């Protein structure tokens, strides 16, 4: 499948956690919070209203699967979803797990710099995206 520029910007197939008919879940290369992901619509559209109806219907399953994998891997206290599409124009959401404390991953505490306010997208909890991707792939609910 040919992917649009926004999919590639967030790491493309290298960052892929799970693929659906209308969405892909990518591990956000810059981990602003532990487990940060990007939900990228496959449709080559830049307006949310232009997605096919089936993409809206499928989105519920994508979110439920993501949150189940995150609970199993990192136990976030809350989830934030941001749809900005200013720099990267194709329809996508940033899915940011939020933590009141500082969860530990790979032996290091990974604090949520923005807690309890808005997420700090300029923050980084370390160069850990491949390990986070692998943890979420392992915890992903079976599709079928």
PDB file of C-alpha atoms in Angstrom:
ATOM      1  CA  UNK A   1       0.000   0.000   0.000  1.00  0.00           C
ATOM      2  CA  UNK A   2       1.264   3.469  -0.871  1.00  0.00           C
ATOM      3  CA  UNK A   3       1.235   5.786   2.139  1.00  0.00           C
ATOM      4  CA  UNK A   4       0.936   9.566   2.244  1.00  0.00           C
ATOM      5  CA  UNK A   5       3.546  11.982   3.605  1.00  0.00           C
ATOM      6  CA  UNK A   6       2.040  12.230   7.094  1.00  0.00           C
ATOM      7  CA  UNK A   7       2.323   8.454   7.565  1.00  0.00           C
ATOM      8  CA  UNK A   8       5.956   8.598   6.474  1.00  0.00           C
ATOM      9  CA  UNK A   9       6.704  11.661   8.660  1.00  0.00           C
ATOM     10  CA  UNK A  10       5.908   9.650  11.778  1.00  0.00           C
ATOM     11  CA  UNK A  11       8.230   6.788  10.879  1.00  0.00           C
ATOM     12  CA  UNK A  12       6.129   4.879   8.377  1.00  0.00           C
ATOM     13  CA  UNK A  13       6.342   1.110   8.431  1.00  0.00           C
ATOM     14  CA  UNK A  14       9.298   1.247  10.848  1.00  0.00           C
ATOM     15  CA  UNK A  15       7.018   2.781  13.509  1.00  0.00           C
ATOM     16  CA  UNK A  16       3.975   0.625  12.756  1.00  0.00           C
ATOM     17  CA  UNK A  17       2.310  -0.960  15.771  1.00  0.00           C
ATOM     18  CA  UNK A  18      -0.952  -2.109  14.146  1.00  0.00           C
ATOM     19  CA  UNK A  19      -2.733  -1.634  10.817  1.00  0.00           C
ATOM     20  CA  UNK A  20      -6.460  -1.653  10.133  1.00  0.00           C
ATOM     21  CA  UNK A  21      -8.474  -1.137   6.955  1.00  0.00           C
ATOM     22  CA  UNK A  22      -8.690   2.655   7.427  1.00  0.00           C
ATOM     23  CA  UNK A  23      -6.127   3.488  10.129  1.00  0.00           C
ATOM     24  CA  UNK A  24      -2.574   2.733  11.166  1.00  0.00           C
ATOM     25  CA  UNK A  25      -1.246   3.095  14.693  1.00  0.00           C
ATOM     26  CA  UNK A  26       2.342   4.308  14.722  1.00  0.00           C
ATOM     27  CA  UNK A  27       4.689   4.719  17.648  1.00  0.00           C
ATOM     28  CA  UNK A  28       5.440   8.439  17.835  1.00  0.00           C
ATOM     29  CA  UNK A  29       9.199   8.703  17.097  1.00  0.00           C
ATOM     30  CA  UNK A  30       9.565  11.521  19.631  1.00  0.00           C
ATOM     31  CA  UNK A  31       8.050  10.112  22.799  1.00  0.00           C
ATOM     32  CA  UNK A  32       6.620  13.198  24.521  1.00  0.00           C
ATOM     33  CA  UNK A  33       5.069  10.825  27.056  1.00  0.00           C
ATOM     34  CA  UNK A  34       5.721   7.117  27.501  1.00  0.00           C
ATOM     35  CA  UNK A  35       3.716   5.209  24.890  1.00  0.00           C
ATOM     36  CA  UNK A  36       2.858   8.190  22.671  1.00  0.00           C
ATOM     37  CA  UNK A  37       1.328   7.081  19.383  1.00  0.00           C
ATOM     38  CA  UNK A  38      -0.065   8.568  16.193  1.00  0.00           C
ATOM     39  CA  UNK A  39      -3.316   7.293  14.690  1.00  0.00           C
ATOM     40  CA  UNK A  40      -3.040   7.977  10.955  1.00  0.00           C
ATOM     41  CA  UNK A  41      -5.965   7.682   8.554  1.00  0.00           C
ATOM     42  CA  UNK A  42      -5.085   5.873   5.335  1.00  0.00           C
ATOM     43  CA  UNK A  43      -7.312   8.125   3.217  1.00  0.00           C
ATOM     44  CA  UNK A  44      -5.388  10.787   1.340  1.00  0.00           C
ATOM     45  CA  UNK A  45      -7.519  13.595   2.819  1.00  0.00           C
ATOM     46  CA  UNK A  46      -6.717  16.684   4.858  1.00  0.00           C
ATOM     47  CA  UNK A  47     -10.175  17.359   6.308  1.00  0.00           C
ATOM     48  CA  UNK A  48     -11.690  15.166   8.998  1.00  0.00           C
ATOM     49  CA  UNK A  49     -15.147  15.391   7.403  1.00  0.00           C
ATOM     50  CA  UNK A  50     -13.730  13.907   4.177  1.00  0.00           C
ATOM     51  CA  UNK A  51     -12.946  10.518   5.732  1.00  0.00           C
ATOM     52  CA  UNK A  52     -15.119   7.656   4.503  1.00  0.00           C
ATOM     53  CA  UNK A  53     -17.892   6.575   6.877  1.00  0.00           C
ATOM     54  CA  UNK A  54     -16.154   3.246   7.450  1.00  0.00           C
ATOM     55  CA  UNK A  55     -13.095   5.065   8.867  1.00  0.00           C
ATOM     56  CA  UNK A  56     -15.267   6.711  11.515  1.00  0.00           C
ATOM     57  CA  UNK A  57     -16.810   3.363  12.437  1.00  0.00           C
ATOM     58  CA  UNK A  58     -13.442   1.600  12.616  1.00  0.00           C
ATOM     59  CA  UNK A  59     -11.888   4.344  14.753  1.00  0.00           C
ATOM     60  CA  UNK A  60     -13.712   3.106  17.867  1.00  0.00           C
ATOM     61  CA  UNK A  61     -11.949  -0.262  17.642  1.00  0.00           C
ATOM     62  CA  UNK A  62      -8.576   1.385  17.003  1.00  0.00           C
ATOM     63  CA  UNK A  63      -8.913   3.529  20.149  1.00  0.00           C
ATOM     64  CA  UNK A  64     -10.095   0.605  22.289  1.00  0.00           C
ATOM     65  CA  UNK A  65      -7.204  -1.577  21.104  1.00  0.00           C
ATOM     66  CA  UNK A  66      -4.657   1.188  21.679  1.00  0.00           C
ATOM     67  CA  UNK A  67      -5.903   1.914  25.182  1.00  0.00           C
ATOM     68  CA  UNK A  68      -5.929  -1.803  26.063  1.00  0.00           C
ATOM     69  CA  UNK A  69      -2.305  -2.178  24.888  1.00  0.00           C
ATOM     70  CA  UNK A  70      -1.259   0.946  26.782  1.00  0.00           C
ATOM     71  CA  UNK A  71      -2.977  -0.219  29.987  1.00  0.00           C
ATOM     72  CA  UNK A  72      -1.215  -3.562  29.695  1.00  0.00           C
ATOM     73  CA  UNK A  73       2.187  -2.022  28.977  1.00  0.00           C
ATOM     74  CA  UNK A  74       2.422   1.262  30.881  1.00  0.00           C
ATOM     75  CA  UNK A  75      -0.794   1.816  32.911  1.00  0.00           C
ATOM     76  CA  UNK A  76      -1.384   5.514  32.093  1.00  0.00           C
ATOM     77  CA  UNK A  77      -3.611   7.561  34.401  1.00  0.00           C
ATOM     78  CA  UNK A  78      -5.387   9.340  31.547  1.00  0.00           C
ATOM     79  CA  UNK A  79      -5.375   9.653  27.750  1.00  0.00           C
ATOM     80  CA  UNK A  80      -5.224  12.813  25.650  1.00  0.00           C
ATOM     81  CA  UNK A  81      -5.949  12.900  21.915  1.00  0.00           C
ATOM     82  CA  UNK A  82      -4.881  15.864  19.803  1.00  0.00           C
ATOM     83  CA  UNK A  83      -5.860  16.441  16.187  1.00  0.00           C
ATOM     84  CA  UNK A  84      -3.808  19.378  14.992  1.00  0.00           C
ATOM     85  CA  UNK A  85      -3.012  18.823  11.276  1.00  0.00           C
ATOM     86  CA  UNK A  86      -1.201  22.124  10.818  1.00  0.00           C
ATOM     87  CA  UNK A  87       2.308  20.927   9.928  1.00  0.00           C
ATOM     88  CA  UNK A  88       1.350  17.395   8.875  1.00  0.00           C
ATOM     89  CA  UNK A  89      -1.857  17.876   6.900  1.00  0.00           C
ATOM     90  CA  UNK A  90      -3.357  14.395   6.508  1.00  0.00           C
ATOM     91  CA  UNK A  91      -5.945  13.282   9.048  1.00  0.00           C
ATOM     92  CA  UNK A  92      -4.221  11.969  12.175  1.00  0.00           C
ATOM     93  CA  UNK A  93      -4.430  12.086  15.952  1.00  0.00           C
ATOM     94  CA  UNK A  94      -1.649  12.235  18.490  1.00  0.00           C
ATOM     95  CA  UNK A  95      -2.533   9.792  21.261  1.00  0.00           C
ATOM     96  CA  UNK A  96      -0.720  10.764  24.449  1.00  0.00           C
ATOM     97  CA  UNK A  97      -0.845   8.608  27.564  1.00  0.00           C
ATOM     98  CA  UNK A  98      -0.649  10.804  30.651  1.00  0.00           C
ATOM     99  CA  UNK A  99       0.998   9.991  33.976  1.00  0.00           C
ATOM    100  CA  UNK A 100       0.613  11.613  37.352  1.00  0.00           C
ATOM    101  CA  UNK A 101       3.802   9.950  38.534  1.00  0.00           C
ATOM    102  CA  UNK A 102       6.926   9.015  36.621  1.00  0.00           C
ATOM    103  CA  UNK A 103       6.535   5.519  35.155  1.00  0.00           C
ATOM    104  CA  UNK A 104       9.666   3.464  34.792  1.00  0.00           C
ATOM    105  CA  UNK A 105      10.615   1.906  31.460  1.00  0.00           C
ATOM    106  CA  UNK A 106      13.898   0.187  30.664  1.00  0.00           C
ATOM    107  CA  UNK A 107      15.114   1.017  34.174  1.00  0.00           C
ATOM    108  CA  UNK A 108      14.611   4.778  33.877  1.00  0.00           C
ATOM    109  CA  UNK A 109      11.812   7.005  35.155  1.00  0.00           C
ATOM    110  CA  UNK A 110       9.919   8.693  32.310  1.00  0.00           C
ATOM    111  CA  UNK A 111       8.056  11.720  33.791  1.00  0.00           C
ATOM    112  CA  UNK A 112       5.141  13.420  32.022  1.00  0.00           C
ATOM    113  CA  UNK A 113       6.474  16.996  31.737  1.00  0.00           C
ATOM    114  CA  UNK A 114       3.041  18.542  31.213  1.00  0.00           C
ATOM    115  CA  UNK A 115       1.074  16.809  33.992  1.00  0.00           C
ATOM    116  CA  UNK A 116      -1.485  17.885  35.162  1.00  0.00           C
ATOM    117  CA  UNK A 117      -1.845  20.468  32.374  1.00  0.00           C
ATOM    118  CA  UNK A 118      -1.754  20.116  28.620  1.00  0.00           C
ATOM    119  CA  UNK A 119       0.778  17.715  27.125  1.00  0.00           C
ATOM    120  CA  UNK A 120       4.194  19.161  26.356  1.00  0.00           C
ATOM    121  CA  UNK A 121       4.874  17.997  22.802  1.00  0.00           C
ATOM    122  CA  UNK A 122       8.377  19.494  22.923  1.00  0.00           C
ATOM    123  CA  UNK A 123       9.326  17.177  25.807  1.00  0.00           C
ATOM    124  CA  UNK A 124      11.018  13.821  25.350  1.00  0.00           C
ATOM    125  CA  UNK A 125      11.116  10.859  27.707  1.00  0.00           C
ATOM    126  CA  UNK A 126      14.153   9.496  25.846  1.00  0.00           C
ATOM    127  CA  UNK A 127      15.158   7.830  22.600  1.00  0.00           C
ATOM    128  CA  UNK A 128      13.018   4.772  23.269  1.00  0.00           C
ATOM    129  CA  UNK A 129      10.534   4.609  20.377  1.00  0.00           C
ATOM    130  CA  UNK A 130      11.638   1.189  19.015  1.00  0.00           C
ATOM    131  CA  UNK A 131      11.338  -0.409  22.469  1.00  0.00           C
ATOM    132  CA  UNK A 132       7.954   1.251  23.061  1.00  0.00           C
ATOM    133  CA  UNK A 133       6.759   0.070  19.630  1.00  0.00           C
ATOM    134  CA  UNK A 134       7.795  -3.495  20.463  1.00  0.00           C
ATOM    135  CA  UNK A 135       6.117  -3.390  23.892  1.00  0.00           C
ATOM    136  CA  UNK A 136       2.859  -2.148  22.380  1.00  0.00           C
ATOM    137  CA  UNK A 137       2.980  -4.684  19.538  1.00  0.00           C
ATOM    138  CA  UNK A 138       3.351  -7.459  22.126  1.00  0.00           C
ATOM    139  CA  UNK A 139       0.412  -6.147  24.169  1.00  0.00           C
ATOM    140  CA  UNK A 140      -1.862  -5.427  21.177  1.00  0.00           C
ATOM    141  CA  UNK A 141      -5.237  -7.207  21.289  1.00  0.00           C
ATOM    142  CA  UNK A 142      -5.713  -9.941  18.706  1.00  0.00           C
ATOM    143  CA  UNK A 143      -7.420  -8.699  15.579  1.00  0.00           C
ATOM    144  CA  UNK A 144      -9.921 -10.803  13.806  1.00  0.00           C
TER     145      UNK A 144
END
